[in-house]
PDB file of C-alpha atoms in Angstrom:
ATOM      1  CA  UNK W  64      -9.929 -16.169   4.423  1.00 70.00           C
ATOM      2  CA  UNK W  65      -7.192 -14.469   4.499  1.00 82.00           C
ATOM      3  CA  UNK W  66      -6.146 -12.828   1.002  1.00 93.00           C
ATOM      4  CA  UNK W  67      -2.352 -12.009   0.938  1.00 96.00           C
ATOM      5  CA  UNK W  68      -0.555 -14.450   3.253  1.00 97.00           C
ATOM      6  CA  UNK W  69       2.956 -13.597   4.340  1.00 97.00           C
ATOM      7  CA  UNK W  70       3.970 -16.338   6.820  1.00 96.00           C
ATOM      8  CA  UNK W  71       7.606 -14.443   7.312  1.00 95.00           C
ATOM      9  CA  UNK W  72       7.346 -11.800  10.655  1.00 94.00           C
ATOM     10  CA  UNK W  73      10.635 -11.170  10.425  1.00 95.00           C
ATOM     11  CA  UNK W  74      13.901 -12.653   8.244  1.00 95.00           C
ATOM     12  CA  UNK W  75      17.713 -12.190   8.699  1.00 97.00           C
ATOM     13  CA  UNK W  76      20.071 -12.335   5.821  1.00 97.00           C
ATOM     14  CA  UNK W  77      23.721 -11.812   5.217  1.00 97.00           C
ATOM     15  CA  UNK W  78      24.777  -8.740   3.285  1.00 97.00           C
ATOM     16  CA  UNK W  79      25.037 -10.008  -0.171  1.00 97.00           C
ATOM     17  CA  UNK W  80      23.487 -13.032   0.222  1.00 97.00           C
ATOM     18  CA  UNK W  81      19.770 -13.593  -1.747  1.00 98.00           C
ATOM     19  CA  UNK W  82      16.856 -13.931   0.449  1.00 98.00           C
ATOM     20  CA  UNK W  83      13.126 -14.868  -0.673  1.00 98.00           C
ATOM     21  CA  UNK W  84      10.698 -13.247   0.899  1.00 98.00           C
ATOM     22  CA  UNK W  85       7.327 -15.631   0.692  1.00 98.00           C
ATOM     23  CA  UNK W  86       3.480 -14.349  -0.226  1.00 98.00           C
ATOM     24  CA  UNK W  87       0.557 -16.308  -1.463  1.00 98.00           C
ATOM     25  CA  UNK W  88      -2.979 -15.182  -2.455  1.00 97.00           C
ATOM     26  CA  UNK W  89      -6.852 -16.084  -2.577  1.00 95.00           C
ATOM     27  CA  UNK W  90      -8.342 -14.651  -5.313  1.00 93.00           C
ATOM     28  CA  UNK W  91     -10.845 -15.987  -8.079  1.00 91.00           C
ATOM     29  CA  UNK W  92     -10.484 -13.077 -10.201  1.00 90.00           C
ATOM     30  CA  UNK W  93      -9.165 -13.912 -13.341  1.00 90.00           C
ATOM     31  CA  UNK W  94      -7.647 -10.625 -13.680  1.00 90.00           C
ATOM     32  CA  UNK W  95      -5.143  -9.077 -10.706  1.00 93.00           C
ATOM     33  CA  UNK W  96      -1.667  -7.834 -10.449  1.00 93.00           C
ATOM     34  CA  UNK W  97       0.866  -8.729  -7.863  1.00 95.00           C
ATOM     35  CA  UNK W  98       2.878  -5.561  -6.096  1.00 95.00           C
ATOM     36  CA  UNK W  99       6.007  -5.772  -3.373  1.00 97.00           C
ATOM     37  CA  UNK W 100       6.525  -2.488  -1.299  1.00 96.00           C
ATOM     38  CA  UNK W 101       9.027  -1.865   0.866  1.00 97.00           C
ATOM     39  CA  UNK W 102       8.701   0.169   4.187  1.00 96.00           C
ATOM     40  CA  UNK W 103      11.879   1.808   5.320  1.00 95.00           C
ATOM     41  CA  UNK W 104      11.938   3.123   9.466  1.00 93.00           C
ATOM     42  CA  UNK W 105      11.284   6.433   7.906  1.00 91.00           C
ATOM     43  CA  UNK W 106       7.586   4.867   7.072  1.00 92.00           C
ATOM     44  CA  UNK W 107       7.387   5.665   3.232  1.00 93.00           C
ATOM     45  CA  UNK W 108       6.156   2.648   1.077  1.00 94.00           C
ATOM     46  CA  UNK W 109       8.047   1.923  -1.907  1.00 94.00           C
ATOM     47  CA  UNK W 110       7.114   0.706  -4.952  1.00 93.00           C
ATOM     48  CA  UNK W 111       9.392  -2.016  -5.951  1.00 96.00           C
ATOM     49  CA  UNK W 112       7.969  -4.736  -8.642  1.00 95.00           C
ATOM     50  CA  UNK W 113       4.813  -5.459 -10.329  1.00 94.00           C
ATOM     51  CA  UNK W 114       3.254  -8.721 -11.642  1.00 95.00           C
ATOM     52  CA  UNK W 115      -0.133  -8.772 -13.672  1.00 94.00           C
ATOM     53  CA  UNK W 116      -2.217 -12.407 -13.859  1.00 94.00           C
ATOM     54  CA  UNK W 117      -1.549 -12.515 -17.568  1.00 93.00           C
ATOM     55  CA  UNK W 118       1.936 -12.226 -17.508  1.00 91.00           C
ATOM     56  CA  UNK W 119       3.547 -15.084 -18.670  1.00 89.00           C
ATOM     57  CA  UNK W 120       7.602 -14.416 -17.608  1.00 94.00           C
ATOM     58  CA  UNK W 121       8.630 -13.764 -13.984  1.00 96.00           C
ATOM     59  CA  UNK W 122       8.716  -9.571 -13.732  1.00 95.00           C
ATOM     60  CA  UNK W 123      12.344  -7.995 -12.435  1.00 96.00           C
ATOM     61  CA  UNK W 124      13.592  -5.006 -11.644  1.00 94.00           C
ATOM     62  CA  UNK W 125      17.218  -4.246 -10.815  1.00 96.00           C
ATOM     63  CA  UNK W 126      17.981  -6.507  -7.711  1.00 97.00           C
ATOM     64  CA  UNK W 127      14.530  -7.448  -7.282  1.00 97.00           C
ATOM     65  CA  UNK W 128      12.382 -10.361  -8.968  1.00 97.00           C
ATOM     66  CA  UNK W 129       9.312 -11.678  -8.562  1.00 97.00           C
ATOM     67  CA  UNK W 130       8.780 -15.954  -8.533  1.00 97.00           C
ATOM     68  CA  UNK W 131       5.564 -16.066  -9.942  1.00 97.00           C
ATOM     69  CA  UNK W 132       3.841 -19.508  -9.469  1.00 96.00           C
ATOM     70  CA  UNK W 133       0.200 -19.003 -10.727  1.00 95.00           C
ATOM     71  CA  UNK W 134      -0.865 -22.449 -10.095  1.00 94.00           C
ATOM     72  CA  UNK W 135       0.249 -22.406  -6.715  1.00 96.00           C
ATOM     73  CA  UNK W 136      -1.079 -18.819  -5.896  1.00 96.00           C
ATOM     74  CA  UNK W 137       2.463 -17.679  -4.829  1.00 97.00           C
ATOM     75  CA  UNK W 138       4.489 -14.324  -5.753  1.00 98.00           C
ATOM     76  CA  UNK W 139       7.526 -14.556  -3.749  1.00 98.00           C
ATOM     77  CA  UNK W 140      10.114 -11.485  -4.017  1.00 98.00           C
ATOM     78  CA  UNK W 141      13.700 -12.637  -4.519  1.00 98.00           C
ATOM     79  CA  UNK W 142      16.352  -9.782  -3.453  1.00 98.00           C
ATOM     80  CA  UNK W 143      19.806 -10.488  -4.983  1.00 96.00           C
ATOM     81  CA  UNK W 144      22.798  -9.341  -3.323  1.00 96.00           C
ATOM     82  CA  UNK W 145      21.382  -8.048   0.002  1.00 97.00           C
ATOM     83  CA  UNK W 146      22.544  -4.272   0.913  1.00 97.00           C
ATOM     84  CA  UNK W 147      22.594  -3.190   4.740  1.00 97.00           C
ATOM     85  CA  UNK W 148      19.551  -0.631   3.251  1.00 97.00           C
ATOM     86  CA  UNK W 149      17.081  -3.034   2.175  1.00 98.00           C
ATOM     87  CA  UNK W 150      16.579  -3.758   5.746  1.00 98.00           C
ATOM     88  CA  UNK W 151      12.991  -2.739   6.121  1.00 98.00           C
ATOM     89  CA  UNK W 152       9.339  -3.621   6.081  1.00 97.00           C
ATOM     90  CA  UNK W 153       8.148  -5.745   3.137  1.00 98.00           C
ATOM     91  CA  UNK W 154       4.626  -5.804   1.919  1.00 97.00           C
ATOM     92  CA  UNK W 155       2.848  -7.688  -0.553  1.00 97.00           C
ATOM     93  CA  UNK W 156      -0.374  -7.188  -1.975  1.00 95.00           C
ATOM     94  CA  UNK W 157      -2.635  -7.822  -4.664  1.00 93.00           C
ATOM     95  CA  UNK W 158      -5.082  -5.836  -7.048  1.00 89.00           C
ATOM     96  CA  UNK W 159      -8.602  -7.729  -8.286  1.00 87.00           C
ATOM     97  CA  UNK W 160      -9.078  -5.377 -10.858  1.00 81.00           C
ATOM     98  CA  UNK W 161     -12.458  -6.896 -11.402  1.00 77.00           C
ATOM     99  CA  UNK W 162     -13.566  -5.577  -8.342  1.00 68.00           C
ATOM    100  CA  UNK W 163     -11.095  -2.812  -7.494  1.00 68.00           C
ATOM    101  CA  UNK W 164      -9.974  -3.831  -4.401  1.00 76.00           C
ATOM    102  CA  UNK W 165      -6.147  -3.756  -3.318  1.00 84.00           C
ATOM    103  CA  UNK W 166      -5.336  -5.798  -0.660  1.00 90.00           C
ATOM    104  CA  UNK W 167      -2.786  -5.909   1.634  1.00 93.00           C
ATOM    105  CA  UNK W 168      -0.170  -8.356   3.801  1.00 94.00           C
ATOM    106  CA  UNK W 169       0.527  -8.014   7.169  1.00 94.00           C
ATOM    107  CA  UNK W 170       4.494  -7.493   5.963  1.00 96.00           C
ATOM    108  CA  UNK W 171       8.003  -9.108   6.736  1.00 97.00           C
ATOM    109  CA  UNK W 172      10.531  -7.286   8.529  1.00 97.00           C
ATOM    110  CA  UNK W 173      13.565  -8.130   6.871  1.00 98.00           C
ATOM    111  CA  UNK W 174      17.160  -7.190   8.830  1.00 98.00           C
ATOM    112  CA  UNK W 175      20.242  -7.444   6.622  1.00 98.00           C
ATOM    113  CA  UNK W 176      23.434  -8.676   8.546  1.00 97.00           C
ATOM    114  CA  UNK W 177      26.991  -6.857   8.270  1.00 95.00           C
TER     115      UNK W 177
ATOM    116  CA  UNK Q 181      10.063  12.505 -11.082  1.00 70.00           C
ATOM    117  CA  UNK Q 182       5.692  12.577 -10.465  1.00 83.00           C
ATOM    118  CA  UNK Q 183       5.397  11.728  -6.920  1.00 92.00           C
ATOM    119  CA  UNK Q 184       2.044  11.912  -4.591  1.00 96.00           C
ATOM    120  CA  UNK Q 185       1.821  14.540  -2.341  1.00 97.00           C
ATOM    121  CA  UNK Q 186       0.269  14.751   0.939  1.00 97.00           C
ATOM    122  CA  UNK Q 187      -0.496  17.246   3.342  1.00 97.00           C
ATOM    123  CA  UNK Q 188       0.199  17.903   5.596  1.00 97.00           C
ATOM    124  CA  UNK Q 189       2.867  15.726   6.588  1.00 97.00           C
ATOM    125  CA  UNK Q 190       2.469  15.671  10.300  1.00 97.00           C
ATOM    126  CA  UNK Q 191      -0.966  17.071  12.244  1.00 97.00           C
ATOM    127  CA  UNK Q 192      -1.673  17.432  15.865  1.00 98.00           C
ATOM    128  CA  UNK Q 193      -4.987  18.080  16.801  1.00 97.00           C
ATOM    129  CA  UNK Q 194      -7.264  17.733  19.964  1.00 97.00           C
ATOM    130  CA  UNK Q 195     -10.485  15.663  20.157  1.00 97.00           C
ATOM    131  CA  UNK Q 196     -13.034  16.692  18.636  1.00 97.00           C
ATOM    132  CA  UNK Q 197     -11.686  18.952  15.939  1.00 97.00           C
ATOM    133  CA  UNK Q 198     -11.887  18.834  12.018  1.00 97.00           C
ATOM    134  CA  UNK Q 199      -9.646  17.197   9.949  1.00 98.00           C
ATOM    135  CA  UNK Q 200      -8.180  17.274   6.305  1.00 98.00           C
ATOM    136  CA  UNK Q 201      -5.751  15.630   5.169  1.00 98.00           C
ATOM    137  CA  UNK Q 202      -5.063  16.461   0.832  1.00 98.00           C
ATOM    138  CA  UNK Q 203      -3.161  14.363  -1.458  1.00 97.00           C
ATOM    139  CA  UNK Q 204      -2.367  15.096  -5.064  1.00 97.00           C
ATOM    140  CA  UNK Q 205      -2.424  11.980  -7.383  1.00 96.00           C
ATOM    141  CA  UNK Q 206       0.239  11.706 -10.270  1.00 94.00           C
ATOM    142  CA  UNK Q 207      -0.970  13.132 -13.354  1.00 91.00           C
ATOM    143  CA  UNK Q 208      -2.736  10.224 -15.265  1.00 89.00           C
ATOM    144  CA  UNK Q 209      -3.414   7.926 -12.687  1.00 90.00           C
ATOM    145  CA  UNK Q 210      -7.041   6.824 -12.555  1.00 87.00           C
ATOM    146  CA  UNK Q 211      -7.064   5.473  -9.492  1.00 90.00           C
ATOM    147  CA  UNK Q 212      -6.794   7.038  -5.856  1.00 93.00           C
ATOM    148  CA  UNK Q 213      -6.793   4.922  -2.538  1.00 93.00           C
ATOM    149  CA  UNK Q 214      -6.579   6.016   1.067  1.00 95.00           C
ATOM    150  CA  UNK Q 215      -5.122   4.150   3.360  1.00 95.00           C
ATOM    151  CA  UNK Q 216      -4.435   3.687   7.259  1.00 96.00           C
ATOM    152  CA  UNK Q 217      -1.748   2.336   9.002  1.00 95.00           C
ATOM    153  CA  UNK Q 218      -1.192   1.119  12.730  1.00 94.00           C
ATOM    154  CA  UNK Q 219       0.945  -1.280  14.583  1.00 89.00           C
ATOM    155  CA  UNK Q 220      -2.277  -3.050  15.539  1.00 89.00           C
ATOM    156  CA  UNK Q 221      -4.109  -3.443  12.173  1.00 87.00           C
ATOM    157  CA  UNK Q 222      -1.784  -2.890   9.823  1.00 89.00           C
ATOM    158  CA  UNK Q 223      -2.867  -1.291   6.378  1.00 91.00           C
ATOM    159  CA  UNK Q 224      -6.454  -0.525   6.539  1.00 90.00           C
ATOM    160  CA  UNK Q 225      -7.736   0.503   3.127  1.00 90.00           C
ATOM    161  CA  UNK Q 226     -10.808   3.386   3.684  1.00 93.00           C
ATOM    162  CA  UNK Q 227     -11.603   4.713   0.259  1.00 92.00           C
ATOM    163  CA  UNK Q 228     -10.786   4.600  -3.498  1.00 89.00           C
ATOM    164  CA  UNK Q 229     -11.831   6.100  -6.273  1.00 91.00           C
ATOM    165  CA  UNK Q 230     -11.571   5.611  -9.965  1.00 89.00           C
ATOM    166  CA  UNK Q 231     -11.841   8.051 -12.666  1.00 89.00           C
ATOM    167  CA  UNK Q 232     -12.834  10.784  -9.623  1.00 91.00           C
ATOM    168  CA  UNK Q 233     -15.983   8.602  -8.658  1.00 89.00           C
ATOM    169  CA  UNK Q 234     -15.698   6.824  -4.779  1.00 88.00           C
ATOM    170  CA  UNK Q 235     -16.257   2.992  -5.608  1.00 85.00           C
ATOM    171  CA  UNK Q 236     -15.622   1.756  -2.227  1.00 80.00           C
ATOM    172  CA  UNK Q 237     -15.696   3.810   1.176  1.00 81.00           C
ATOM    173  CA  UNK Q 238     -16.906   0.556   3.517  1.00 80.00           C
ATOM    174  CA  UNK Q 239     -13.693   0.823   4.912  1.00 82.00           C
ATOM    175  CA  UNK Q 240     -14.411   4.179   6.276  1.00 87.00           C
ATOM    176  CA  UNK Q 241     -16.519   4.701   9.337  1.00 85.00           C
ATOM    177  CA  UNK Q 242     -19.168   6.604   8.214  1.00 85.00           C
ATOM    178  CA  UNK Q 243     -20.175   9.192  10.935  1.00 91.00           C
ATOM    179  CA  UNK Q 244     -17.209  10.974  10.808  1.00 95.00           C
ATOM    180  CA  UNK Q 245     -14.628   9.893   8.096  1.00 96.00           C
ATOM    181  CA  UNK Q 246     -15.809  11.512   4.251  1.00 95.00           C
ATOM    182  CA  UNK Q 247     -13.456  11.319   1.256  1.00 95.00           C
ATOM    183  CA  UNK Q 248     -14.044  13.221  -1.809  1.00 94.00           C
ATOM    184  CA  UNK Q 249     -12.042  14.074  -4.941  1.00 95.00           C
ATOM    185  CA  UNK Q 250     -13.451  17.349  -6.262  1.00 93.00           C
ATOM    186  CA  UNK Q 251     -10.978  17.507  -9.285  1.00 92.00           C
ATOM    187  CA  UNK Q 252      -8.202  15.050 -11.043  1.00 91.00           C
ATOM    188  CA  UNK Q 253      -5.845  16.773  -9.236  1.00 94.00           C
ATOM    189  CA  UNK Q 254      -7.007  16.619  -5.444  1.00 96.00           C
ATOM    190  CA  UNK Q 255      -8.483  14.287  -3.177  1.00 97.00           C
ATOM    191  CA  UNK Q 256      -9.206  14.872   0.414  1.00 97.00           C
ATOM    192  CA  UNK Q 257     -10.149  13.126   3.430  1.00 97.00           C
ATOM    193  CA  UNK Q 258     -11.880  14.780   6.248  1.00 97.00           C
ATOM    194  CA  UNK Q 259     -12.660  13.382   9.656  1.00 97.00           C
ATOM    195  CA  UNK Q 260     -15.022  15.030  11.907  1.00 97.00           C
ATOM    196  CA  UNK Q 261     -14.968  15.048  14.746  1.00 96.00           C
ATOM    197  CA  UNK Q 262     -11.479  13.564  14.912  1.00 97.00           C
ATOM    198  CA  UNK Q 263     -10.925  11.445  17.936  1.00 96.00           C
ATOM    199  CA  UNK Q 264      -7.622   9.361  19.468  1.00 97.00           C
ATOM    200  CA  UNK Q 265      -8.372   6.240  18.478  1.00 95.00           C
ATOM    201  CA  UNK Q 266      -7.844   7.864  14.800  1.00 96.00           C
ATOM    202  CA  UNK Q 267      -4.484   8.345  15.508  1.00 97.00           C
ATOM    203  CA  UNK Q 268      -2.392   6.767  12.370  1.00 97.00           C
ATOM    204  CA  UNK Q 269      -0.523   7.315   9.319  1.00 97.00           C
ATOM    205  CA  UNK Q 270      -3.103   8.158   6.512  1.00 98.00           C
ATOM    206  CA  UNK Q 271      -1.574   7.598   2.852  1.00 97.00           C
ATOM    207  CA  UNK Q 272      -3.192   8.109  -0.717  1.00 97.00           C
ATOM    208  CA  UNK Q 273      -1.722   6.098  -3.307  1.00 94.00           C
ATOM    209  CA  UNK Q 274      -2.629   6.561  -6.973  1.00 93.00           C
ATOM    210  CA  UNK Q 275      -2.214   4.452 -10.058  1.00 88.00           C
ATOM    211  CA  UNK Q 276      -3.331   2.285 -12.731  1.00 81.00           C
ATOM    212  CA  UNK Q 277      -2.951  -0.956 -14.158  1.00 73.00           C
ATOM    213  CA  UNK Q 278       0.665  -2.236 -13.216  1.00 73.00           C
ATOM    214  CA  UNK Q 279       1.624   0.403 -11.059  1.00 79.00           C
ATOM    215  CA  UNK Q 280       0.620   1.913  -7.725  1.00 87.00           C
ATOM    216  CA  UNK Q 281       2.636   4.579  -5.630  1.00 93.00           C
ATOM    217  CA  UNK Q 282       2.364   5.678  -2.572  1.00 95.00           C
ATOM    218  CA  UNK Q 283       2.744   9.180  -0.832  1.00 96.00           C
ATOM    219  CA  UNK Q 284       5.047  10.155   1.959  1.00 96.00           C
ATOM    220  CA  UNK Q 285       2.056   9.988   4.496  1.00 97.00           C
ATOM    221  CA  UNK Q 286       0.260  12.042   6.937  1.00 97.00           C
ATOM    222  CA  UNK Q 287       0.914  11.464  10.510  1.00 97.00           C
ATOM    223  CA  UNK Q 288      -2.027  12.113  12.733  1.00 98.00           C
ATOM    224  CA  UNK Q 289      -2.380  12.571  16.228  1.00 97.00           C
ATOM    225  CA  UNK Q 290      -5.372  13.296  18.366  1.00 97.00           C
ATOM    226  CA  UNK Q 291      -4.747  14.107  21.894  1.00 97.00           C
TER     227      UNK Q 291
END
């Protein structure tokens, strides 16, 4: 089974508009953390936003937020305000820091629309 | 700013040769991951290591991929000997709890 599921190839959004980019795990690890990087066309991968298991409110950072839904395995980013430059590659992934292991989506190319 | 660093950033080789690839981890982090990336399989994770010691390296094929971190301050991954199929954007990511980053990558390409 698959363990970070990101049904999204690719997404269109207005500039400005919000757009939710969808990811949902398999884990049985009671302890993990939740990470969204973005992937530019110059191929780094940024850090954007961080959720650990414990955490009880929904983690944010600038434009960027994180819909955690523990019961339904889910950690969806939510990008506010869409610029022309967060058109990129997204990627979510999750740490079972049980066993170690960091694992990774298969991304969501995201273009934002003039 | 602490970044990770990688080098080098972009390496040609031919079949057959050695090669290493070095990333610096930011100071702190106790946790260093390689990584591969290709249009066909994505992010491929080959090796990590925590507190300097290699916890996983199944990811790595064995006969000519090695990863080591000889201090806090360097880890390196050496294939040998390289061939194309290894062509790929390596990265080495460090971090801890909460927070993982990434380095710029190495770009690899065996002829």
């Amino acid at each position: 089974a698959q363990k970070i599921t990101q049904t999204q190839p690719g997404m269109f959004v207005q500039e400005k508009e919000a757009v939710t980019l969808d990811c949902t795990y398999d884990t049985s690890d009671q302890s993990y953390g939740l990470f969204w990087y973005k992937q530019p066309s110059s191929g780094e991968m940024i850090f954007l936003i961080y959720q650990g298991s414990y955490d009880e409110q929904n983690a944010t950072e600038g434009r960027y937020s994180l819909n955690f839904q523990k019961a339904r395995k889910s950690a969806n980013l939510v990008i506010s305000a869409s610029q022309l430059g967060d058109s990129a590659m997204y990627f979510c992934a999750m740490r079972e820091y049980t066993g170690n292991q960091f694992y990774f989506g298969t991304g969501t190319s995201l273009t934002v629309i003039p | 700013d602490a970044r990770v660093t990688q080098t080098p950033r972009h390496k040609v080789t031919e079949m057959g040769q050695e090669v290493t690839m070095r990333c610096q981890p930011i100071l702190g982090h106790n946790t260093v991951f390689w990584y591969r990336q290709t249009m066909m399989q994505g992010l491929e994770l080959l090796a990590y290591f925590r507190n300097r010691a290699p916890l996983d390296d199944s990811g790595m094929p064995k006969d000519r991929f090695s990863a080591e971190m000889p201090d806090a301050t360097l880890a390196t991954l050496k294939i040998q000997p390289s061939e194309p199929r290894d062509s790929a954007v390596y990265f080495c990511a460090s971090g801890y709890t909460g927070s993982t980053f990434f380095g710029p990558g190495t770009r690899l390409t065996v002829l």
